[in-house]
Amino acid sequence: MPRSLLAITDVDRAEVARLLRVANRFREVMARDIKKVPTLRGRTIVNLFFEASTRTATSFELAGKRLSADVISIKGKGSSLEKGESLKDTVLTLASYAPDVLVIRHQSAGACALAGRYTDAAVINAGDGKHAHPTQALLDLYTVEREVGPIDGLHVAFVGDIAHSRVARSGIAGFRMMGAKVSVVGPPTLLPRHAEESLGVDVSTDIADIADADVVYVLRMQLERMGPGRLVPSLREYAATYGVSHARLRPGQRVMHAGPINRGVEIADDLADDPGTLIVPQAANGMIVRMAVLYDLIAAPEGASEQRSALGDAVAV
Ligand code: CP
């Protein structure tokens, strides 16, 4: 594992597999009455969320607390960013308190890499613009492996607003790394240019092409990133043409969505509530996967066997 996690491609297939195994160990801890281990006692984690978040912010905070770290959570609103302080000066200030990890979400692609220049702390990218969301990819891989089965050989279809989606970018790279076939389906205006070559996926503009997929990954319409120009005629027409509903699925297909959901736009209301989807497990698995990432960056010794032994000690307490 590198000192920071800025993109899913910072880790290789073996490291992803190891992280998912560590997450499984933390799942066992979470099944206990006392859901806390001393693994990161005396360590400091600063969560810096410059952009809105429910799932990532909450699960990172809880993950740090369950590992007994000192956790400080700062949101853009209410911080000195509102007075015009730059990202550099914010990071330099926080770095002076000697944190072990900065978890950063930012609206600009590349912000987490930039922040890493001004701190010795490990940096975890919790979502930067439309660039990357590596811990989302890890929790998605964990969820599919647990709920569907081995990822190698599965077909995963990402549907909708691929162009603006960091979830898709990281997910596509992650699923491909683990041996899945990946395709993307969406309107031409919401597909990145040269998607086939740049992402290494099959590309279609026909929603019927989700039929072959084992897993249908529905993407949020990222309206906040689309700018003033209309990229779809209307949300109603988008829903009619690309919205995923029971009628568009065949039996056995599993549905994912990273959230937050636009009900009735990219996913039908009753499908979003269907307990057969992976949406709730995705949210739940976020915490244990983020515990695994924090553990690996801060506390795990070099080498898988040593690490297993250290984690065994940590979770036995
Ligand atoms: N999936 C995800 O990143 O959700 P939040 O924006 O709520 O963190």
Coordinates of C-alpha atoms and ligand atoms in Angstrom, one line a residue:
M1 CA 0.0 0.0 0.0
P2 CA 1.4 3.5 -0.8
R3 CA 1.5 6.3 1.8
S4 CA -1.6 7.9 0.2
L5 CA -4.6 6.6 -1.7
L6 CA -5.4 9.2 -4.4
A7 CA -6.8 6.8 -7.1
I8 CA -7.8 3.1 -7.2
T9 CA -4.8 2.6 -9.6
D10 CA -2.5 3.4 -6.7
V11 CA -3.1 -0.1 -5.5
D12 CA -2.7 -3.3 -7.5
R13 CA -4.9 -6.4 -7.7
A14 CA -3.1 -8.2 -4.9
E15 CA -3.3 -5.2 -2.6
V16 CA -7.1 -4.8 -3.4
A17 CA -7.7 -8.4 -2.5
R18 CA -5.7 -8.0 0.7
L19 CA -7.7 -4.8 1.7
L20 CA -11.0 -6.7 1.1
R21 CA -9.8 -9.5 3.4
V22 CA -8.9 -6.9 6.1
A23 CA -12.3 -5.4 5.7
N24 CA -13.8 -8.8 6.4
R25 CA -11.9 -9.0 9.6
F26 CA -13.4 -5.7 10.6
R27 CA -16.8 -7.0 9.7
E28 CA -16.3 -9.6 12.5
V29 CA -15.4 -6.8 14.9
M30 CA -18.6 -4.9 14.0
A31 CA -20.6 -8.0 14.9
R32 CA -19.4 -7.8 18.6
D33 CA -21.2 -6.0 21.4
I34 CA -18.4 -3.5 21.7
K35 CA -17.6 -2.3 18.2
K36 CA -14.3 -0.6 19.0
V37 CA -10.7 -1.7 18.8
P38 CA -7.5 0.2 20.0
T39 CA -5.7 -0.2 16.7
L40 CA -5.2 3.5 16.0
R41 CA -5.1 4.8 19.6
G42 CA -2.9 7.9 19.7
R43 CA -3.3 8.5 15.9
T44 CA -5.0 11.6 14.4
I45 CA -7.3 11.6 11.4
V46 CA -8.6 14.9 9.9
N47 CA -11.6 14.7 7.6
L48 CA -11.8 17.7 5.3
F49 CA -15.0 17.8 3.4
F50 CA -15.2 20.8 1.1
E51 CA -18.1 19.3 -0.9
A52 CA -21.4 17.8 0.4
S53 CA -21.3 14.2 1.6
T54 CA -23.4 11.9 3.7
R55 CA -22.1 8.4 3.2
T56 CA -18.4 9.0 2.8
A57 CA -18.1 11.6 5.5
T58 CA -20.1 9.6 8.1
S59 CA -18.4 6.3 7.4
F60 CA -14.9 7.8 7.5
E61 CA -15.7 9.5 10.8
L62 CA -17.2 6.3 12.3
A63 CA -14.3 4.2 10.9
G64 CA -11.7 6.4 12.6
K65 CA -13.6 6.4 15.9
R66 CA -14.2 2.6 15.8
L67 CA -10.4 2.3 15.4
S68 CA -9.9 4.6 18.5
A69 CA -8.2 7.4 16.5
D70 CA -8.6 11.0 17.4
V71 CA -10.9 12.2 14.6
I72 CA -11.5 15.8 13.6
S73 CA -14.1 16.6 11.0
I74 CA -14.1 19.9 9.1
K75 CA -16.6 21.0 6.5
G76 CA -16.0 23.8 4.0
K77 CA -18.9 25.7 5.4
G78 CA -18.0 27.1 8.8
S79 CA -14.3 26.8 8.2
S80 CA -11.9 29.7 7.3
L81 CA -12.3 28.7 3.7
E82 CA -15.4 30.9 3.9
K83 CA -13.1 33.8 4.6
G84 CA -11.1 33.1 1.5
E85 CA -8.3 30.8 2.9
S86 CA -6.7 28.7 0.2
L87 CA -6.5 24.9 0.1
K88 CA -2.7 25.2 0.5
D89 CA -3.0 27.4 3.6
T90 CA -5.8 25.2 5.1
V91 CA -3.6 22.1 4.7
L92 CA -0.5 23.8 6.0
T93 CA -2.4 24.9 9.1
L94 CA -3.8 21.4 9.7
A95 CA -0.4 19.8 9.0
S96 CA 1.1 21.8 11.8
Y97 CA -1.0 19.6 14.2
A98 CA 0.9 16.5 12.9
P99 CA -2.1 14.4 11.8
D100 CA -1.5 10.9 10.5
V101 CA -4.1 11.1 7.7
L102 CA -6.0 13.7 5.9
V103 CA -9.2 12.5 4.3
I104 CA -10.2 15.0 1.7
R105 CA -13.3 15.6 -0.5
H106 CA -13.1 18.5 -2.9
Q107 CA -15.1 19.7 -5.9
S108 CA -11.9 20.1 -8.0
A109 CA -10.1 17.2 -9.7
G110 CA -6.5 17.1 -8.5
A111 CA -7.2 18.9 -5.2
C112 CA -6.2 15.8 -3.1
A113 CA -2.9 15.4 -4.9
L114 CA -2.2 19.1 -4.5
A115 CA -3.0 18.9 -0.7
G116 CA -0.5 16.1 -0.5
R117 CA 2.4 18.5 -1.4
Y118 CA 1.8 20.4 1.8
T119 CA 1.7 17.7 4.4
D120 CA 3.6 14.6 5.6
A121 CA 0.3 13.0 6.5
A122 CA -1.1 10.3 4.2
V123 CA -3.9 11.7 2.0
I124 CA -7.0 9.7 1.2
N125 CA -9.0 11.0 -1.7
A126 CA -12.7 10.9 -0.6
G127 CA -13.8 12.2 -4.0
D128 CA -12.2 15.0 -6.1
G129 CA -14.4 16.5 -8.8
K130 CA -15.1 14.1 -11.6
H131 CA -11.7 12.5 -11.2
A132 CA -11.6 9.7 -8.6
H133 CA -13.3 8.1 -5.6
P134 CA -11.1 5.2 -4.7
T135 CA -12.7 4.1 -1.5
Q136 CA -16.1 4.0 -3.3
A137 CA -14.5 1.6 -5.8
L138 CA -13.1 -0.6 -3.0
L139 CA -16.5 -0.8 -1.1
D140 CA -18.2 -1.6 -4.4
L141 CA -15.7 -4.4 -5.1
Y142 CA -16.2 -5.7 -1.5
T143 CA -20.0 -5.6 -1.9
V144 CA -20.0 -7.5 -5.2
E145 CA -17.5 -10.1 -4.0
R146 CA -19.6 -10.7 -0.9
E147 CA -23.1 -10.4 -2.3
V148 CA -22.7 -11.7 -5.9
G149 CA -19.5 -13.8 -5.9
P150 CA -16.0 -13.7 -7.5
I151 CA -15.5 -10.6 -9.6
D152 CA -13.2 -12.3 -12.2
G153 CA -15.4 -13.0 -15.2
L154 CA -18.4 -11.0 -14.1
H155 CA -19.9 -8.4 -16.5
V156 CA -20.6 -5.0 -14.9
A157 CA -22.5 -2.3 -16.9
F158 CA -22.2 1.3 -15.8
V159 CA -25.3 3.2 -16.9
G160 CA -26.0 6.9 -17.3
D161 CA -23.8 10.0 -16.6
I162 CA -20.4 8.4 -17.2
A163 CA -18.8 11.7 -18.2
H164 CA -19.1 13.5 -14.9
S165 CA -18.8 10.5 -12.6
R166 CA -15.8 9.8 -10.4
V167 CA -17.7 6.7 -9.1
A168 CA -17.7 5.4 -12.7
R169 CA -14.0 6.3 -13.3
S170 CA -12.8 4.5 -10.2
G171 CA -15.3 1.7 -10.4
I172 CA -14.4 0.9 -14.0
A173 CA -10.7 0.8 -13.3
G174 CA -11.3 -1.3 -10.1
F175 CA -13.6 -3.9 -11.7
R176 CA -11.3 -4.2 -14.7
M177 CA -8.3 -4.7 -12.4
M178 CA -10.1 -7.5 -10.6
G179 CA -10.9 -9.3 -13.9
A180 CA -14.5 -8.1 -14.7
K181 CA -15.7 -7.3 -18.1
V182 CA -17.0 -3.7 -18.0
S183 CA -19.3 -1.9 -20.4
V184 CA -20.9 1.6 -20.3
V185 CA -24.3 2.6 -21.5
G186 CA -25.5 6.2 -21.7
P187 CA -26.6 9.1 -24.0
P188 CA -23.8 10.3 -26.3
T189 CA -23.6 13.7 -24.4
L190 CA -22.9 11.9 -21.1
L191 CA -20.1 9.6 -22.4
P192 CA -16.5 10.7 -22.3
R193 CA -14.8 11.2 -25.6
H194 CA -13.1 8.1 -26.9
A195 CA -14.5 6.2 -24.0
E196 CA -13.8 2.8 -25.5
E197 CA -10.0 3.5 -25.7
S198 CA -9.6 5.8 -22.7
L199 CA -11.6 3.5 -20.3
G200 CA -11.0 0.2 -22.0
V201 CA -14.7 -0.7 -22.0
D202 CA -17.5 -1.6 -24.5
V203 CA -19.6 1.5 -25.2
S204 CA -23.3 1.6 -26.1
T205 CA -26.0 4.3 -26.3
D206 CA -28.8 1.6 -26.2
I207 CA -30.2 0.8 -22.7
A208 CA -31.2 -2.6 -24.0
D209 CA -27.5 -3.5 -23.9
I210 CA -27.6 -3.8 -20.1
A211 CA -29.3 -7.2 -20.8
D212 CA -25.9 -9.1 -20.8
A213 CA -24.7 -7.6 -17.6
D214 CA -24.6 -9.5 -14.3
V215 CA -24.4 -6.2 -12.3
V216 CA -26.1 -3.0 -13.5
Y217 CA -24.4 0.0 -11.8
V218 CA -26.7 3.0 -12.0
L219 CA -25.0 6.4 -11.9
R220 CA -26.4 9.6 -10.5
M221 CA -27.2 12.4 -12.9
Q222 CA -24.4 14.8 -11.8
L223 CA -26.5 17.9 -12.5
E224 CA -24.1 20.1 -10.4
R225 CA -21.3 19.3 -12.8
M226 CA -23.1 19.8 -16.1
G227 CA -22.9 23.6 -16.3
P228 CA -25.5 25.7 -17.9
G229 CA -25.7 23.8 -21.2
R230 CA -28.4 21.1 -21.4
L231 CA -26.8 17.7 -22.0
V232 CA -30.2 15.9 -22.0
P233 CA -33.4 17.3 -23.4
S234 CA -35.1 17.0 -20.0
L235 CA -34.9 14.8 -16.9
R236 CA -38.2 13.3 -17.8
E237 CA -37.0 12.2 -21.2
Y238 CA -33.7 10.9 -19.7
A239 CA -35.7 8.8 -17.3
A240 CA -37.9 7.4 -20.1
T241 CA -34.9 6.6 -22.2
Y242 CA -32.2 5.5 -19.8
G243 CA -33.8 5.2 -16.3
V244 CA -33.3 1.8 -14.9
S245 CA -36.5 0.0 -13.7
H246 CA -37.7 -3.5 -13.1
A247 CA -39.0 -3.6 -16.6
R248 CA -35.5 -3.1 -18.1
L249 CA -33.9 -5.8 -16.0
R250 CA -33.9 -9.5 -16.4
P251 CA -34.2 -11.9 -13.4
G252 CA -30.9 -12.4 -11.5
Q253 CA -29.4 -9.0 -12.4
R254 CA -28.1 -7.1 -9.4
V255 CA -28.4 -3.3 -9.2
M256 CA -25.9 -0.9 -7.6
H257 CA -26.0 2.8 -6.9
A258 CA -23.4 4.7 -4.9
G259 CA -26.0 7.3 -3.8
P260 CA -27.3 9.9 -3.4
I261 CA -30.2 8.7 -5.6
N262 CA -32.3 10.9 -7.8
R263 CA -35.5 8.8 -7.5
G264 CA -37.5 8.6 -10.7
V265 CA -34.6 10.0 -12.8
E266 CA -31.8 7.4 -13.2
I267 CA -33.6 4.7 -11.1
A268 CA -37.3 4.0 -10.7
D269 CA -38.7 4.6 -7.2
D270 CA -39.7 1.0 -6.6
L271 CA -36.4 -0.4 -7.8
A272 CA -34.6 2.0 -5.4
D273 CA -36.6 0.4 -2.6
D274 CA -36.2 -3.2 -3.7
P275 CA -34.3 -5.0 -1.0
G276 CA -32.7 -7.2 -3.8
T277 CA -30.5 -4.3 -4.9
L278 CA -27.0 -3.8 -3.4
I279 CA -27.6 -0.2 -2.5
V280 CA -28.0 -0.7 1.3
P281 CA -25.1 -3.1 1.5
Q282 CA -22.9 -0.7 -0.4
A283 CA -23.6 2.0 2.2
A284 CA -23.1 -0.4 5.1
N285 CA -19.8 -1.8 3.7
G286 CA -18.4 1.7 3.4
M287 CA -17.4 1.8 7.0
I288 CA -15.5 -1.5 7.3
V289 CA -13.7 -0.9 4.0
R290 CA -12.7 2.5 5.2
M291 CA -11.5 1.0 8.4
A292 CA -9.4 -1.3 6.4
V293 CA -7.9 1.5 4.4
L294 CA -7.1 3.6 7.5
Y295 CA -5.6 0.6 9.2
D296 CA -3.5 -0.2 6.1
L297 CA -2.2 3.3 5.7
I298 CA -1.4 4.0 9.3
A299 CA -0.8 0.9 11.2
A300 CA -0.2 -2.2 9.1
P301 CA 3.4 -3.4 9.1
E302 CA 5.0 -4.3 5.8
G303 CA 4.2 -7.7 4.4
A304 CA 0.9 -9.6 4.3
S305 CA 1.6 -12.3 6.8
E306 CA 2.9 -9.8 9.4
Q307 CA -0.2 -7.7 8.7
R308 CA -2.6 -10.6 9.3
S309 CA -0.9 -11.3 12.6
A310 CA -1.0 -7.6 13.6
L311 CA -4.7 -7.3 12.7
G312 CA -5.4 -10.5 14.5
D313 CA -4.0 -8.9 17.7
A314 CA -5.8 -5.7 17.0
V315 CA -9.2 -7.2 16.6
A316 CA -8.7 -9.7 19.5
V317 CA -8.6 -6.9 22.1
Ligands
CP1 N1 -21.3 7.7 -2.7 C1 -21.0 8.9 -2.1 O1 -19.8 9.3 -2.2 O2 -21.9 9.4 -1.3 P1 -21.8 10.8 -0.5 O3 -21.7 11.9 -1.5 O4 -23.0 10.9 0.4 O5 -20.5 10.7 0.3

